[in-house]
Amino acid sequence: MTLPVPQLDNRTFQSIVDEAKRKIPELLPEWTNHNVSDPGVALIELFAWMTEMTLFRLNQVPDAFYTHMLNLIGFEPFAATAARADLTFWLVAPTAEPVKVEKGTAVATTGVLGVARVFATVEDLIITQPTLMAALTSLGVDQYDDVWSDLKVINNTREVVCFPRRPKLQPDDCFYLGFAASLAHNAIELTVKGPIQGIGIDPKRPPLVWEASVDDVWVECHVIEGSDTTAGLNCEGRLVLLVPARHDPLTLGTISAFWLRARLVPAKPGQPEYQASPQITSITAATIGGTVTAEHSEPVGREEVGTSTNKPGQVFRVQHAPILPRNDDEKVLLVVDGEAEPWPTVTDFIDSDRHDKHVVWDSSTGDIRFGPRIRQRDGTYAQHGAIPPEGARIVVSGYRHGGGAAGNVGKSTITSYRGAVPNVSRVENVFPATGGVDAETVDEAKIRGPQTLRAGERAVTAADFERLVKQADPSIARVRCLPPRKPDDHGDAAGGNGQAGGPPDNGPTPSARVDADRLAPKEVPGLVRLLVVPSVKTTPGESQTIDDFQLTPDLVARVTKVLDERRILGTSIELRPPYFQGISVAALITPVKGRSPGRVQIQVLDTLYRALSPVGDDENEGWPWETDLNSAMIYQLLEGVDGVDRVDDVVLFEYDLRNGERVGFGRDVVKLEAHSLFLSAKHRVVVQ
């Protein structure tokens, strides 16, 4: 479907003639003969015909001219957003000296992806060796037994029971390891020795997780796949943990330390539990790597872009564009007599006077603009922003260019060094890169432009809030603004912690409040509640989890900053993910004769996961809000899959996303609560 051509002036030949004739009695009352044969009327029709031709040409506005018109009113398309990935640098061997990976270290993808995508680290990474100083076992709530005296003994033969609660082990039983300093960003290898005592479990799927103390909560550490040879602390071996970006001290009992802990979790269906506690005789820790965030960008160092002529409205351009949002150390400098002075970057010059040393740095084009001189009504001129002195050299301290959806690469693809880091053997991204968004196209800008002008960049209506949230962070897929709560309304299904959704069990609800008074939701009349769904990369045939849709602190901070500047005074705003209703589909399929059943099964599963997703794909936005699901919809959906001859049976199940199991019996209709979305979970497709 093509975009409708905007009619800048919709007047026709006849309407122009009629309008001119209506003006005759007012402007020339003595002219009374308005017949078609009158020479004056003939002139009116001639000018109407010429005007109609001019309007026709005016309405044939090309995209480039349309863009220039938007630029004239200060409207600019969104620049590209860079994808980010956590890069893990693995050491050749543990070393006593700290290993530093400098900010800006470049690593690229391998050649299998075609054009290499370059990622640069956004901060320094310091890899240091840990000092293990304490060990505790938990006997109950706020009850601890200090077992460090046994574990620190070399060649110790006395076993330490990791989970000593009696008579039976319980979920949330913990074994704690305390360290003298923060292990944030580091990859820690734990070496364990001890007898085989933790009987009853599947060694490949032990029901325990490793967590790190962050503020007053515990955040799960990622266990590197294939690194755990201890079978759940059940035999001699090792495991490698990736510690989160924060690791804070915490006092347990009387010991203050930076803690890691092993915590028992409820067993999933088919997963056996511990019948007896694991026991260990010694445990040691060593750092074998570190993790740092990198973004899809190429850093550019100091660059001189021109020399000032002491005229208003000067424009200079950097060599590479588009450029990414600037960091604190990426500035425009004016160099005069060898002295460099930074000039702050602003969005526009509306509030700048002739003394303000401001510049505007356009992300899309890379243009650096200095303040214009504007003529006033009385003939005088007002200078908005200071003018650089003549001969001053315009220099940028550095910037980064790149970004776009091409940076959303899969895991273990960013592995190619661009340079060398001492004592580092290899690098990889353990998780996929996410967050890359292409620059806004002209067609997209044409749609957004009138909406932006109409709203005036203020958050007033529900549509304003939804639009501004999506503009604040392009990685947001969907957002919904809920109506204010009634005085007797203490909550609803959105973001609830029911069996089918809610926040992670190991931390607080990831929500943000833009509220000067810091009032609780039920104490804030007219609270604006925003349900935010971040983009999640979909792998064909695989399900997503509710943890994938939690709001990161960076996303919350960006959205909060934008809304805080545009909300009406006194408005309180709450951000949170929606409530996700787990849904599992069981389907019996007959394939087209000659088609591979395995291939048809993969296509059917991919169709289900894409259709019953909160974010959808390029062709659809995702499952609609508050739209129930019935088996007839699934029949119709699957019958359109290539290779499917007949859909024999479809049964729908509600699914507990937290505990990983179906709820109740199969049904033909599953209701969706208000302000909720369906989330696929472990569909079962049999192709006969």
XYZ file of C-alpha atoms in Angstrom:
688
model
C 0.000 0.000 0.000
C 1.415 3.407 -1.007
C 1.274 6.392 1.326
C -1.440 8.964 0.467
C -0.088 12.053 -1.279
C -0.619 15.127 0.949
C -2.899 17.792 -0.595
C -1.296 21.071 0.417
C -4.139 22.995 -1.260
C -7.313 21.181 -2.340
C -8.993 24.036 -4.226
C -10.235 23.325 -7.763
C -10.750 25.497 -10.851
C -14.461 25.992 -10.137
C -13.959 26.771 -6.447
C -11.398 29.461 -7.325
C -13.761 31.012 -9.890
C -16.669 30.993 -7.413
C -14.506 32.524 -4.684
C -13.381 35.350 -7.023
C -16.983 36.082 -8.101
C -18.059 36.315 -4.450
C -15.445 39.024 -3.953
C -16.813 41.208 -6.803
C -19.704 42.890 -4.868
C -17.318 43.620 -1.995
C -14.362 44.966 -4.007
C -16.081 46.366 -7.137
C -19.810 46.876 -6.525
C -20.353 48.736 -9.844
C -19.503 45.546 -11.751
C -22.898 43.875 -12.130
C -22.522 41.759 -15.307
C -21.117 38.382 -14.190
C -22.073 36.396 -17.268
C -19.642 33.939 -18.819
C -19.380 36.147 -21.912
C -18.176 39.124 -19.874
C -14.428 39.890 -20.507
C -13.814 40.287 -16.759
C -15.221 36.843 -16.013
C -13.027 35.430 -18.799
C -9.973 36.932 -17.073
C -11.092 35.410 -13.751
C -11.349 31.979 -15.378
C -7.925 32.426 -16.988
C -6.286 33.255 -13.661
C -8.190 30.366 -11.976
C -6.826 27.982 -14.599
C -3.257 29.255 -14.038
C -3.709 28.991 -10.252
C -5.028 25.445 -10.556
C -1.904 24.470 -12.511
C 0.286 26.008 -9.794
C -1.580 24.094 -7.074
C -1.228 20.877 -9.049
C 2.557 21.327 -9.154
C 2.627 22.275 -5.471
C 0.894 19.038 -4.543
C 3.550 16.999 -6.370
C 5.994 17.518 -3.488
C 8.892 15.029 -3.692
C 10.143 13.267 -0.576
C 13.359 15.301 -0.498
C 11.434 18.594 -0.508
C 9.010 17.257 2.090
C 11.985 16.442 4.303
C 13.389 19.955 3.838
C 10.022 21.394 4.864
C 10.125 19.327 8.062
C 13.677 20.506 8.704
C 12.592 24.141 8.337
C 10.216 23.725 11.278
C 12.880 21.972 13.366
C 11.704 18.412 12.812
C 14.453 15.813 12.426
C 14.179 12.055 11.739
C 15.378 9.660 14.416
C 18.986 8.607 14.042
C 20.045 4.963 14.170
C 20.414 3.274 17.552
C 23.389 1.043 18.231
C 22.963 -2.566 19.328
C 24.721 -3.582 22.541
C 26.274 -6.861 23.589
C 28.155 -8.141 26.631
C 31.624 -9.255 25.519
C 33.519 -11.749 27.664
C 37.316 -11.569 27.460
C 38.918 -14.872 28.494
C 42.395 -14.869 30.035
C 45.227 -17.080 28.872
C 45.606 -18.099 32.534
C 44.733 -16.549 35.919
C 47.285 -13.857 36.741
C 48.032 -12.067 39.978
C 48.340 -8.699 38.219
C 45.131 -6.915 37.153
C 44.353 -7.127 33.434
C 42.839 -4.020 31.889
C 40.741 -3.951 28.714
C 40.663 -0.326 27.584
C 37.481 1.536 26.755
C 37.013 1.601 22.989
C 38.594 -1.814 22.375
C 37.206 -2.979 19.021
C 35.968 -6.512 18.322
C 34.209 -7.556 15.114
C 31.957 -10.345 13.950
C 33.349 -13.206 11.912
C 33.170 -13.344 8.137
C 30.232 -15.773 8.085
C 27.879 -12.800 8.415
C 29.212 -11.064 5.319
C 30.163 -7.491 6.208
C 31.866 -7.429 9.592
C 30.016 -5.586 12.362
C 32.407 -3.749 14.655
C 31.653 -3.456 18.376
C 33.584 -1.182 20.739
C 33.649 -1.463 24.542
C 31.927 1.442 26.301
C 33.970 1.386 29.512
C 37.197 0.056 30.967
C 37.216 -3.544 32.200
C 39.496 -4.460 35.095
C 39.995 -8.195 35.621
C 41.334 -8.971 39.106
C 41.799 -12.096 41.167
C 39.274 -12.711 43.974
C 40.005 -13.140 47.676
C 37.682 -15.714 49.247
C 37.306 -14.805 52.934
C 34.082 -16.372 54.257
C 31.654 -19.247 53.840
C 28.246 -19.721 55.451
C 25.459 -22.249 55.404
C 21.858 -21.244 56.044
C 19.906 -22.801 58.875
C 16.770 -20.711 58.320
C 15.739 -17.082 58.029
C 18.637 -14.913 59.288
C 20.366 -17.964 60.784
C 23.846 -18.811 59.539
C 26.600 -21.250 60.404
C 30.186 -20.105 59.710
C 32.018 -22.986 57.958
C 35.010 -21.028 56.665
C 37.355 -22.448 59.300
C 36.921 -25.907 57.744
C 37.052 -24.925 54.074
C 40.156 -22.729 54.321
C 42.286 -25.573 55.680
C 44.584 -27.080 53.051
C 43.965 -30.803 52.531
C 40.873 -30.625 54.708
C 39.140 -33.977 55.157
C 36.088 -32.789 57.075
C 33.001 -32.470 54.890
C 30.918 -29.303 55.009
C 27.200 -29.858 54.445
C 26.081 -27.163 51.989
C 22.370 -27.256 52.878
C 22.115 -28.519 56.474
C 18.403 -27.902 57.102
C 16.570 -30.880 58.624
C 14.581 -33.043 58.217
C 14.280 -32.244 54.500
C 15.908 -29.816 52.124
C 13.684 -26.885 51.146
C 13.712 -24.399 48.253
C 15.693 -21.245 49.139
C 18.212 -23.188 51.239
C 21.543 -21.472 50.514
C 25.304 -21.913 50.628
C 27.221 -18.603 50.760
C 30.727 -17.585 49.680
C 32.036 -14.190 50.823
C 34.719 -12.197 48.991
C 36.841 -9.261 50.124
C 36.185 -7.130 47.018
C 33.600 -6.771 44.296
C 33.607 -9.377 41.521
C 31.420 -7.264 39.186
C 31.930 -8.023 35.490
C 34.328 -10.907 36.233
C 34.127 -14.536 35.123
C 34.805 -16.601 38.252
C 35.924 -20.222 38.153
C 35.011 -22.185 41.300
C 36.931 -25.419 41.898
C 35.165 -27.832 44.255
C 36.347 -30.977 46.001
C 34.255 -33.370 48.019
C 32.509 -36.741 48.107
C 29.423 -37.648 46.123
C 26.623 -37.057 48.632
C 23.945 -34.909 46.919
C 21.960 -37.928 45.777
C 18.641 -37.942 43.959
C 19.223 -35.325 41.271
C 19.863 -35.357 37.556
C 23.551 -34.281 37.391
C 22.868 -32.350 34.173
C 19.896 -30.463 35.630
C 20.472 -29.758 39.323
C 17.701 -27.638 40.898
C 19.960 -24.822 42.076
C 21.038 -21.378 40.854
C 24.018 -19.147 41.633
C 23.344 -15.539 42.644
C 25.262 -12.388 43.573
C 24.366 -9.742 46.158
C 23.258 -6.511 44.459
C 22.012 -3.831 46.822
C 19.326 -5.569 48.922
C 18.412 -8.238 46.365
C 20.051 -11.252 44.742
C 20.684 -11.328 40.983
C 21.283 -14.587 39.147
C 24.765 -15.297 37.784
C 25.005 -16.941 34.384
C 26.689 -20.341 34.431
C 28.703 -20.808 31.236
C 27.176 -23.632 29.237
C 29.179 -26.851 29.602
C 31.449 -25.447 32.329
C 29.773 -27.115 35.328
C 31.494 -30.449 35.923
C 30.480 -30.584 39.600
C 27.029 -32.065 38.807
C 25.388 -29.588 41.166
C 28.185 -29.524 43.834
C 27.973 -33.302 43.853
C 31.514 -34.245 42.861
C 34.962 -32.821 42.299
C 35.003 -30.401 39.387
C 34.647 -26.776 38.412
C 32.093 -24.276 37.143
C 32.371 -20.788 35.644
C 30.063 -17.949 36.699
C 29.546 -14.598 34.988
C 29.015 -12.088 37.798
C 26.567 -9.218 37.005
C 27.664 -5.626 36.358
C 27.003 -4.780 40.012
C 28.191 -6.652 43.071
C 27.553 -4.917 46.380
C 28.597 -5.730 49.946
C 26.056 -7.238 52.317
C 26.152 -8.173 55.979
C 25.045 -11.740 56.754
C 25.104 -12.587 60.407
C 28.109 -10.602 61.593
C 30.159 -10.831 58.378
C 30.210 -8.063 55.776
C 31.429 -9.238 52.375
C 30.651 -9.396 48.665
C 28.599 -12.580 48.504
C 27.901 -15.306 45.981
C 25.448 -18.016 46.902
C 24.104 -21.321 45.646
C 20.329 -21.455 46.205
C 17.995 -24.423 45.894
C 15.002 -23.736 43.626
C 11.726 -25.630 43.158
C 12.169 -28.533 40.777
C 10.451 -28.271 37.406
C 8.217 -31.059 36.083
C 10.365 -34.120 35.476
C 13.315 -32.630 37.365
C 14.274 -34.658 40.465
C 15.083 -32.931 43.757
C 17.969 -33.409 46.168
C 17.321 -36.246 48.587
C 20.484 -35.392 50.525
C 22.629 -32.273 50.677
C 25.872 -31.958 48.695
C 29.032 -31.949 50.808
C 32.392 -30.369 50.013
C 35.841 -30.426 51.602
C 37.383 -27.442 49.822
C 36.504 -24.703 47.369
C 38.748 -22.167 45.600
C 37.999 -19.249 43.307
C 39.949 -17.745 40.408
C 39.144 -15.114 37.808
C 39.577 -16.426 34.275
C 37.896 -13.604 32.368
C 35.700 -10.558 32.481
C 32.581 -9.166 30.823
C 32.038 -5.628 29.560
C 29.319 -3.989 27.485
C 30.141 -3.081 23.897
C 28.081 -1.263 21.288
C 27.851 -1.616 17.546
C 29.937 1.420 16.612
C 33.295 2.506 15.313
C 35.014 5.133 17.462
C 36.643 8.118 15.787
C 39.313 10.069 17.630
C 40.057 13.769 17.665
C 39.028 15.398 14.366
C 39.361 18.991 13.145
C 36.344 20.052 11.086
C 37.078 23.665 10.119
C 38.001 27.238 11.039
C 35.612 29.982 12.163
C 34.970 33.043 9.968
C 33.304 35.028 12.788
C 29.934 34.870 11.009
C 26.608 33.724 12.477
C 25.037 30.424 11.502
C 28.253 28.619 10.551
C 27.931 24.913 9.711
C 30.695 22.278 9.813
C 30.474 18.557 9.160
C 32.390 15.580 10.561
C 33.748 12.971 8.170
C 31.516 10.051 9.212
C 27.742 10.048 9.591
C 25.321 9.143 11.012
C 26.757 9.464 14.487
C 25.548 8.030 17.768
C 24.442 10.028 20.827
C 27.483 11.621 22.382
C 29.068 10.548 25.644
C 30.325 13.028 28.225
C 33.842 12.940 26.770
C 32.680 13.523 23.175
C 32.527 17.306 22.782
C 32.920 20.168 20.364
C 36.057 22.173 21.180
C 37.091 25.660 20.065
C 40.853 25.957 19.938
C 42.168 29.538 20.237
C 45.894 30.173 20.687
C 46.419 26.535 21.583
C 43.764 26.550 24.330
C 40.803 24.190 23.823
C 37.438 25.259 25.235
C 34.429 22.888 25.157
C 31.115 24.331 23.937
C 28.025 22.495 25.268
C 25.723 20.763 22.805
C 22.021 21.753 22.848
C 18.960 20.561 20.968
C 18.228 23.985 19.435
C 19.027 27.675 19.922
C 15.582 28.800 21.090
C 16.724 29.577 24.643
C 20.278 30.649 23.741
C 21.353 34.309 23.761
C 24.444 35.924 22.227
C 26.575 35.070 25.268
C 25.746 31.321 25.400
C 28.523 29.204 23.908
C 26.223 26.567 22.466
C 26.335 24.305 19.404
C 23.849 21.943 17.770
C 25.310 18.618 16.619
C 22.989 16.772 14.222
C 23.175 12.986 14.634
C 21.788 12.148 11.193
C 24.061 14.335 9.068
C 26.970 14.951 11.441
C 26.534 18.736 10.983
C 27.830 21.039 13.728
C 25.878 24.307 13.686
C 26.550 27.550 15.507
C 23.921 30.101 16.493
C 21.998 32.048 13.818
C 21.240 35.766 13.707
C 17.490 36.421 13.389
C 15.851 39.663 12.261
C 13.229 41.046 14.631
C 9.993 42.900 13.816
C 11.513 46.314 14.519
C 14.431 45.704 12.160
C 16.990 44.812 14.811
C 18.777 41.471 14.976
C 18.938 38.934 17.814
C 21.871 36.540 18.026
C 20.911 33.083 19.343
C 24.116 31.492 20.572
C 27.611 32.946 20.613
C 29.664 33.329 17.420
C 33.085 31.632 17.432
C 35.903 34.170 17.065
C 37.608 34.449 13.692
C 40.424 31.970 13.196
C 39.244 29.625 15.971
C 39.701 25.981 15.003
C 36.594 23.800 15.369
C 37.606 20.396 16.740
C 35.640 17.402 18.038
C 37.272 15.386 20.799
C 35.799 12.185 19.359
C 32.577 10.505 18.340
C 31.148 7.145 17.330
C 29.371 6.263 14.115
C 27.388 3.185 13.114
C 24.335 1.541 14.627
C 21.242 0.029 13.064
C 19.429 -3.314 13.125
C 22.419 -4.997 11.437
C 24.121 -5.025 14.838
C 21.570 -7.435 16.353
C 23.808 -10.449 15.816
C 23.509 -13.850 17.487
C 25.510 -15.192 20.397
C 29.135 -16.291 19.942
C 29.505 -14.282 16.717
C 31.563 -11.309 17.972
C 34.935 -13.028 18.215
C 37.420 -11.257 15.935
C 40.000 -8.948 17.538
C 40.943 -5.631 16.015
C 44.183 -5.291 17.932
C 45.575 -7.224 20.886
C 44.948 -7.242 24.624
C 47.776 -8.585 26.823
C 47.010 -11.857 28.669
C 43.678 -12.287 26.817
C 43.304 -15.418 24.716
C 39.892 -14.916 23.107
C 36.660 -12.935 23.268
C 33.015 -13.825 22.633
C 29.497 -12.581 23.242
C 27.792 -15.186 25.421
C 24.401 -13.579 24.719
C 22.958 -12.115 21.477
C 23.366 -8.413 20.742
C 20.119 -6.446 21.076
C 18.771 -2.915 20.778
C 19.931 -1.992 17.268
C 17.354 0.072 15.352
C 17.715 1.543 11.861
C 17.410 5.279 11.267
C 13.916 6.609 10.622
C 12.993 6.653 6.958
C 11.409 9.595 5.133
C 8.082 7.762 4.915
C 8.100 7.136 8.660
C 9.028 10.759 9.343
C 6.160 11.943 7.128
C 3.720 10.053 9.327
C 5.253 11.175 12.629
C 5.760 14.821 11.671
C 2.128 16.023 11.789
C 1.507 14.110 15.037
C 4.515 15.744 16.677
C 3.475 19.230 15.582
C -0.112 18.681 16.707
C 0.896 17.514 20.196
C 3.650 20.063 20.671
C 5.932 17.492 22.355
C 3.773 17.530 25.478
C 2.455 14.496 27.335
C -1.243 15.250 27.781
C -3.385 12.522 26.219
C -2.889 8.771 26.348
C -1.728 8.855 22.723
C 0.891 11.471 23.642
C 2.336 9.242 26.357
C 2.451 6.208 24.088
C 4.124 8.157 21.273
C 6.730 9.769 23.535
C 7.630 6.460 25.197
C 8.316 4.824 21.830
C 10.339 7.854 20.750
C 12.386 7.766 23.955
C 13.781 4.311 23.214
C 13.488 2.719 19.757
C 14.017 -0.717 21.330
C 10.468 -0.541 22.747
C 8.093 -2.626 20.635
C 4.730 -1.732 22.179
C 3.356 0.552 24.847
C -0.104 1.080 26.249
C -1.303 3.922 28.460
C -3.957 2.794 30.941
C -6.759 5.031 32.229
C -6.320 6.464 35.751
C -7.343 4.251 38.643
C -10.615 4.933 40.375
C -10.405 5.797 44.092
C -11.456 2.244 45.065
C -9.237 0.543 42.464
C -6.146 -0.938 44.117
C -4.741 -2.742 41.127
C -5.504 -4.780 38.082
C -4.025 -7.606 36.098
C -1.372 -5.477 34.452
C 2.031 -6.451 35.683
C 0.536 -8.767 38.267
C 2.534 -11.534 39.876
C 0.079 -14.286 39.077
C 0.915 -17.769 37.989
C 1.182 -16.768 34.337
C 3.326 -13.658 34.613
C 4.841 -11.060 36.866
C 8.347 -9.957 37.774
C 11.314 -12.246 38.397
C 11.324 -13.960 41.757
C 14.875 -12.809 42.553
C 14.320 -9.057 42.451
C 11.867 -6.191 42.690
C 9.360 -5.314 40.012
C 11.309 -3.390 37.364
C 9.177 -0.268 37.330
C 9.918 3.426 37.484
C 7.990 6.310 39.012
C 8.193 9.861 37.696
C 6.612 11.285 40.820
C 7.978 14.219 42.765
C 6.140 13.199 45.910
C 7.151 9.496 45.710
C 3.657 8.376 46.638
C 2.465 4.795 46.454
C 0.230 4.032 43.445
C -2.961 3.783 45.452
C -2.201 7.171 47.045
C -1.804 8.965 43.722
C -5.113 9.987 42.113
C -4.942 10.032 38.342
C -1.735 7.985 38.158
C -0.686 7.456 34.530
C 0.246 3.785 34.110
C 2.275 2.730 31.098
C 2.646 -0.911 30.080
C 5.894 -1.233 28.141
C 6.892 -4.216 25.997
C 10.562 -4.156 24.916
C 11.644 -5.723 21.639
C 12.850 -9.306 21.971
C 14.638 -11.049 19.152
C 12.637 -14.092 18.086
C 14.400 -17.315 17.168
C 12.293 -19.446 14.797
C 10.639 -22.315 16.622
C 11.688 -21.170 20.112
C 9.605 -19.654 22.898
C 10.269 -16.483 24.842
C 10.131 -16.137 28.627
C 8.675 -13.402 30.794
C 12.176 -12.572 31.998
C 13.024 -11.586 28.411
C 10.466 -8.769 28.675
C 11.632 -7.203 31.930
C 12.525 -3.511 31.725
C 16.242 -2.838 32.045
C 17.459 0.046 34.239
C 18.872 1.828 31.156
C 15.535 1.655 29.333
C 13.638 2.887 32.386
C 16.106 5.766 32.841
C 15.780 6.918 29.216
C 11.976 6.824 29.222
C 11.765 8.476 32.635
C 13.986 11.354 31.521
C 11.883 12.061 28.416
C 8.540 11.907 30.228
C 9.737 13.956 33.189
C 10.501 16.860 30.847
C 7.113 16.687 29.089
C 4.531 15.639 31.655
C 2.019 18.077 33.114
C 3.047 19.381 36.533
C 1.681 17.121 39.255
C 1.291 14.086 36.997
C 2.634 10.804 38.347
C 3.790 8.108 35.945
C 4.421 4.400 36.471
C 6.300 2.158 34.023
C 6.019 -1.590 34.135
C 5.710 -4.631 31.861
C 2.191 -5.950 31.202
C 0.772 -9.158 32.594
C 1.626 -12.093 30.323
C -0.848 -14.967 30.026
C 0.985 -18.152 29.172
C -0.578 -20.139 26.342
C 0.329 -23.608 25.056
C -1.194 -25.113 21.907
C -1.412 -28.843 21.156
C -2.084 -29.549 17.475
C -2.395 -32.660 15.334
C -1.365 -32.018 11.709
C -1.597 -34.009 8.479
C 1.067 -32.823 6.016
C 0.794 -32.541 2.258
C 1.798 -35.816 0.651
C 5.516 -35.887 -0.050
C 6.400 -33.142 2.440
C 8.873 -33.798 5.249
C 6.979 -34.128 8.561
C 9.935 -32.660 10.443
C 10.047 -29.611 8.198
C 6.300 -29.068 8.449
C 6.484 -29.342 12.246
C 9.181 -26.634 12.386
C 7.106 -24.307 10.194
C 3.958 -24.854 12.286
C 5.828 -24.192 15.540
C 7.413 -21.057 14.105
C 3.982 -19.801 13.044
C 2.520 -20.379 16.506
C 5.398 -18.695 18.342
C 5.246 -15.676 16.047
C 1.459 -15.293 16.150
C 1.072 -15.739 19.925
C 3.868 -13.296 20.782
C 3.716 -9.923 22.541
C 6.011 -8.317 19.932
C 5.169 -10.023 16.644
C 7.400 -9.502 13.622
C 7.773 -7.264 10.558
C 4.302 -8.186 9.304
C 2.274 -7.699 12.483
C 2.557 -5.919 15.815
C 1.873 -8.973 17.939
C -1.199 -10.448 19.587
C -3.832 -7.697 20.119
C -4.571 -6.455 23.617
C -7.578 -8.039 25.334
C -8.356 -10.387 22.436
C -9.392 -13.889 23.490
C -8.007 -16.947 21.701
C -10.152 -19.795 20.422
C -9.322 -22.985 18.606
C -11.000 -21.761 15.396
C -8.347 -19.032 15.135
C -5.594 -21.637 15.404
C -7.272 -23.861 12.791
C -7.398 -20.927 10.386
C -3.817 -19.892 11.170
C -2.270 -23.340 10.725
C -4.220 -24.227 7.591
C -2.364 -21.405 5.851
C 1.091 -22.835 6.676
C 2.947 -24.172 3.651
C 3.002 -27.975 3.721
C -0.088 -28.428 5.928
C -2.818 -30.469 4.257
C -5.225 -30.705 7.179
C -5.427 -29.624 10.820
C -6.994 -32.598 12.596
C -7.215 -31.310 16.166
C -6.343 -28.262 18.266
C -6.450 -27.996 22.063
C -5.535 -24.859 24.070
C -3.944 -24.864 27.527
C -3.231 -22.077 29.969
C 0.432 -22.198 30.992
C 2.189 -21.277 34.240
C 5.175 -19.290 32.968
C 6.916 -19.263 36.351
C 6.785 -22.954 37.162
C 6.897 -24.184 33.565
C 3.778 -26.363 33.461
C 0.317 -26.453 31.957
C -2.620 -25.370 34.115
C -5.881 -27.300 34.124
C -7.421 -29.195 31.224
C -7.469 -28.441 27.517
C -10.130 -26.067 26.257
C -11.446 -24.443 23.100
C -11.273 -20.832 24.354
C -8.744 -19.052 26.582
C -9.811 -15.674 27.943
C -7.301 -12.830 28.099
C -7.470 -10.530 31.103
C -7.684 -6.766 30.716
C -4.427 -5.060 29.675
C -2.731 -8.425 29.115
C -0.931 -10.194 26.291
C -0.481 -13.833 25.336
C 3.003 -15.375 25.526
C 3.705 -18.702 23.830
C 5.103 -21.531 25.928
C 6.095 -25.032 24.772
C 3.615 -25.760 22.008
C 3.186 -29.417 21.081
C 2.763 -30.233 17.389
C 2.388 -33.802 16.144
C 2.665 -34.323 12.380
C 1.245 -37.716 11.395
